[in-house]
Short mmCIF file of C-alpha atoms and ligand atoms in Angstrom, two decimals:
data_model
loop_
_atom_site.label_atom_id
_atom_site.label_comp_id
_atom_site.label_asym_id
_atom_site.label_seq_id
_atom_site.Cartn_x
_atom_site.Cartn_y
_atom_site.Cartn_z
CA MET J 622 0.04 -0.26 0.17
CA LYS J 623 1.42 3.44 -0.80
CA TYR J 624 1.77 5.62 2.25
CA LYS J 625 -0.67 8.58 0.70
CA GLN J 626 -3.04 5.58 0.49
CA MET J 627 -2.31 4.76 4.42
CA VAL J 628 -2.51 8.39 5.50
CA THR J 629 -6.05 8.97 3.98
CA ARG J 630 -7.52 5.61 5.27
CA ARG J 631 -5.63 6.09 8.89
CA ASN J 632 -7.66 9.47 9.42
CA PHE J 633 -10.59 8.39 8.03
CA LEU J 634 -10.61 5.53 10.40
CA LYS J 635 -9.58 7.54 13.47
CA GLN J 636 -12.52 9.90 12.96
CA GLY J 637 -15.06 7.19 12.99
CA SER J 638 -13.58 5.41 15.70
CA LEU J 639 -13.20 8.67 18.12
CA ILE J 640 -17.19 9.31 17.35
CA THR J 641 -18.53 5.66 17.81
CA ALA J 642 -16.04 4.16 20.27
CA GLY J 643 -15.58 1.21 18.34
CA LEU J 644 -12.92 -0.64 17.26
CA ALA J 645 -10.88 -0.12 14.27
CA VAL J 646 -8.97 -3.27 12.73
CA ASN J 647 -5.90 -2.21 10.65
CA LYS J 648 -2.36 -1.95 10.57
CA LEU J 649 -2.66 2.08 10.49
CA GLY J 650 -2.04 2.41 14.19
CA SER J 651 1.23 2.95 14.27
CA ALA J 652 1.54 5.52 11.34
CA THR J 653 3.09 9.09 12.50
CA ALA J 654 0.64 11.69 13.60
CA MET J 655 0.69 14.06 11.30
CA SER J 656 -0.64 18.12 11.86
CA ALA J 657 -3.54 19.35 10.05
CA GLU J 658 -1.38 21.45 7.32
CA SER J 659 0.86 18.35 6.71
CA TYR J 660 -2.13 16.15 6.19
CA ARG J 661 -3.61 18.85 3.46
CA ARG J 662 -0.66 18.54 1.33
CA VAL J 663 -0.98 14.97 1.12
CA GLU J 664 -2.37 13.99 -2.35
CA GLY J 665 -5.79 12.85 -2.81
CA ALA J 666 -6.22 13.31 1.23
CA ASN J 667 -9.62 15.24 0.42
CA ARG J 668 -10.64 11.98 -1.57
CA LYS J 669 -13.59 10.60 -0.28
CA ILE J 670 -13.42 6.73 0.58
CA ASN J 671 -16.03 3.97 -0.96
CA LEU J 672 -17.65 2.40 1.99
CA ALA J 673 -19.93 -0.13 2.51
CA CYS J 674 -21.98 -1.37 5.19
CA VAL J 675 -22.60 -4.60 6.62
CA GLY J 676 -25.49 -4.46 9.02
CA ILE J 677 -27.33 -0.88 8.45
CA GLY J 678 -30.21 -1.25 11.33
CA PHE J 679 -29.82 -0.01 15.11
CA ARG J 680 -26.11 0.62 15.96
CA GLY J 681 -24.83 -0.63 12.41
CA GLY J 682 -27.27 2.69 11.21
CA GLU J 683 -25.64 4.66 13.62
CA ILE J 684 -22.06 4.20 12.68
CA ILE J 685 -23.51 4.87 9.30
CA LYS J 686 -24.41 8.12 10.02
CA GLU J 687 -21.61 9.39 11.57
CA PHE J 688 -19.25 8.32 8.85
CA ASP J 689 -21.45 9.85 6.71
CA LYS J 690 -21.06 13.17 8.99
CA THR J 691 -17.15 13.06 8.53
CA GLY J 692 -17.82 14.16 4.97
CA LEU J 693 -14.96 11.91 3.69
CA ALA J 694 -17.15 8.91 3.21
CA ASN J 695 -18.70 7.76 0.14
CA ILE J 696 -21.28 4.68 0.86
CA VAL J 697 -21.08 2.90 -2.16
CA ALA J 698 -22.96 -0.51 -0.98
CA LEU J 699 -25.47 -1.49 2.01
CA CYS J 700 -25.84 -5.07 3.43
CA ASP J 701 -28.39 -6.24 5.81
CA VAL J 702 -29.94 -9.77 6.08
CA ASP J 703 -33.48 -7.84 6.85
CA MET J 704 -33.19 -5.19 3.69
CA GLY J 705 -36.49 -3.53 3.66
CA ALA J 706 -37.37 -4.11 7.49
CA GLU J 707 -38.53 -1.27 9.12
CA HIS J 708 -35.05 -0.95 11.19
CA THR J 709 -33.42 -0.88 7.88
CA ARG J 710 -35.52 1.63 6.00
CA GLU J 711 -33.95 4.85 7.22
CA ILE J 712 -30.48 4.02 6.03
CA MET J 713 -32.08 2.61 2.63
CA GLY J 714 -33.64 6.16 2.53
CA LYS J 715 -30.33 8.26 3.22
CA PHE J 716 -28.47 6.55 0.67
CA PRO J 717 -30.36 5.70 -2.37
CA LYS J 718 -27.54 5.54 -4.42
CA ALA J 719 -25.87 2.85 -2.79
CA ARG J 720 -26.25 -0.41 -4.14
CA GLN J 721 -28.27 -2.99 -1.75
CA PHE J 722 -27.43 -6.48 -0.71
CA LYS J 723 -28.62 -9.43 1.80
CA ASP J 724 -25.59 -11.10 1.87
CA PHE J 725 -22.02 -9.92 2.28
CA ARG J 726 -20.47 -12.46 0.36
CA GLU J 727 -22.33 -11.21 -3.13
CA MET J 728 -21.66 -7.63 -2.04
CA PHE J 729 -17.89 -8.54 -2.20
CA ASP J 730 -18.19 -10.48 -5.21
CA LYS J 731 -19.93 -8.08 -7.29
CA MET J 732 -18.23 -5.09 -5.59
CA GLY J 733 -14.93 -5.85 -4.64
CA ASN J 734 -13.42 -4.07 -6.48
CA GLU J 735 -14.89 -0.54 -5.96
CA ILE J 736 -15.47 -0.88 -2.17
CA GLU J 737 -12.04 0.24 0.13
CA ALA J 738 -13.31 0.07 3.36
CA VAL J 739 -16.51 -1.37 5.31
CA THR J 740 -18.21 -1.09 8.82
CA VAL J 741 -19.56 -4.23 10.24
CA GLY J 742 -22.07 -3.54 12.49
CA VAL J 743 -23.78 -6.87 13.11
CA PRO J 744 -24.65 -8.99 15.96
CA ASP J 745 -21.30 -10.49 17.48
CA HIS J 746 -21.25 -13.91 16.28
CA ALA J 747 -20.98 -12.46 12.47
CA HIS J 748 -18.11 -10.36 13.06
CA PHE J 749 -15.20 -12.68 12.28
CA PRO J 750 -16.52 -14.50 9.12
CA ILE J 751 -17.61 -10.55 7.80
CA CYS J 752 -14.11 -9.08 9.08
CA MET J 753 -11.77 -11.81 7.62
CA MET J 754 -13.54 -11.74 4.37
CA ALA J 755 -12.91 -8.28 4.02
CA MET J 756 -9.42 -8.05 5.43
CA ALA J 757 -8.60 -10.87 2.67
CA LEU J 758 -9.53 -8.78 0.33
CA GLY J 759 -7.41 -6.05 1.24
CA LYS J 760 -10.44 -3.79 2.57
CA HIS J 761 -9.91 -1.99 6.03
CA VAL J 762 -12.55 -2.92 8.36
CA TYR J 763 -14.43 -0.59 11.48
CA VAL J 764 -15.93 -3.63 13.18
CA LYS J 765 -18.60 -2.40 16.62
CA LYS J 766 -17.35 -3.74 19.93
CA PRO J 767 -16.69 -6.55 20.97
CA MET J 768 -14.77 -7.11 18.08
CA SER J 769 -15.13 -11.15 18.00
CA ARG J 770 -16.23 -13.52 20.51
CA THR J 771 -13.24 -15.57 21.44
CA PHE J 772 -9.70 -14.78 21.85
CA LEU J 773 -8.51 -16.96 19.05
CA GLU J 774 -11.15 -15.19 16.70
CA SER J 775 -9.53 -11.73 17.65
CA GLU J 776 -5.97 -13.15 16.95
CA LEU J 777 -6.85 -14.31 13.68
CA MET J 778 -8.47 -10.87 12.97
CA ILE J 779 -5.52 -9.17 14.37
CA GLN J 780 -3.03 -10.83 11.84
CA ALA J 781 -5.35 -10.56 8.62
CA ALA J 782 -5.14 -7.07 9.80
CA LYS J 783 -1.18 -6.59 9.47
CA LYS J 784 -1.64 -8.09 5.88
CA ILE J 785 -3.73 -5.29 4.71
N1 LIG E 37 -27.36 -1.79 20.88
C1 LIG E 37 -26.16 -1.43 21.50
O1 LIG E 37 -26.21 -0.57 22.44
C2 LIG E 37 -25.01 -1.82 21.19
C3 LIG E 37 -23.64 -0.99 22.22
C4 LIG E 37 -22.85 -1.26 22.15
C5 LIG E 37 -22.21 -2.26 21.02
N2 LIG E 37 -22.93 -2.95 20.33
C6 LIG E 37 -22.58 -4.06 19.11
O2 LIG E 37 -22.79 -3.26 17.89
C7 LIG E 37 -22.78 -4.39 17.14
C8 LIG E 37 -24.38 -4.70 16.81
O3 LIG E 37 -25.67 -4.23 17.94
P1 LIG E 37 -27.43 -4.04 17.31
O4 LIG E 37 -27.68 -4.04 18.88
O5 LIG E 37 -27.50 -3.27 16.51
O6 LIG E 37 -27.53 -5.59 16.64
P2 LIG E 37 -28.70 -6.01 15.79
O7 LIG E 37 -28.91 -7.65 16.54
O8 LIG E 37 -29.53 -5.30 15.94
O9 LIG E 37 -28.02 -6.55 14.45
C9 LIG E 37 -27.48 -4.96 13.63
C10 LIG E 37 -28.08 -4.96 12.29
O10 LIG E 37 -27.34 -5.98 11.42
C11 LIG E 37 -28.41 -7.04 10.42
N3 LIG E 37 -27.41 -8.00 10.94
C12 LIG E 37 -27.80 -9.03 11.48
N4 LIG E 37 -26.89 -10.42 11.12
C13 LIG E 37 -26.47 -9.98 9.44
C14 LIG E 37 -25.41 -10.50 8.67
N5 LIG E 37 -25.28 -11.69 9.03
N6 LIG E 37 -25.17 -9.98 7.68
C15 LIG E 37 -25.89 -8.44 7.59
N7 LIG E 37 -26.43 -7.99 8.41
C16 LIG E 37 -27.19 -8.75 9.44
C17 LIG E 37 -29.73 -6.73 11.67
O11 LIG E 37 -30.77 -7.01 10.45
C18 LIG E 37 -29.58 -5.57 12.02
O12 LIG E 37 -29.97 -4.75 10.79
C19 LIG E 37 -23.03 -5.76 17.86
O13 LIG E 37 -22.06 -6.09 17.98
C20 LIG E 37 -23.52 -5.25 19.48
O14 LIG E 37 -22.62 -6.08 20.74
C21 LIG E 37 -24.23 -2.26 20.55
#
């Protein structure tokens, strides 16, 4: 990954995790902090990140709204097993141009090339498979706490994040 891309994603994820107090899984946490002035000079720093959102109701929906508020997110895909249900309609209406999916595997199959980062706001048991697939495809991930259900899952997720 190029340095200028790292900076963009690092700041994007930093803002999101501050707002939602979730956990960002990426290897960029160790990147050197930059001043706002230095950051502005980084080529592409103001470009929006193509964001796919898995889990769009309840807490998943709150995450999406907070990322949208940063002005750095271009919501390109929405995925939820209950797409169209009462709890998912607000986000579907707010981002009508985003492509819609009920299965994250289909979303990655069809839009893998466009997606740069993923929010995961689904129940705890589904964090691991979704995050692992996203990271295997080189996508940065923002996942709600708790990151996983077991120490082993967390360890495997950390290892996967180091390879992005
Ligand atoms: N609810 C809270 O107050 C709260 C607080 C802190 C952290 N969290 C964490 O946030 C996460 C989400 O919590 P929640 O209460 O909003 O969960 P939830 O059960 O309400 O599900 C959130 C959304 O994910 C969808 N979903 C479920 N399984 C899915 C799958 N396999 N693929 C795609 N979409 C799927 C649901 O339809 C729903 O729209 C959890 O990890 C939870 O522990 C929740």
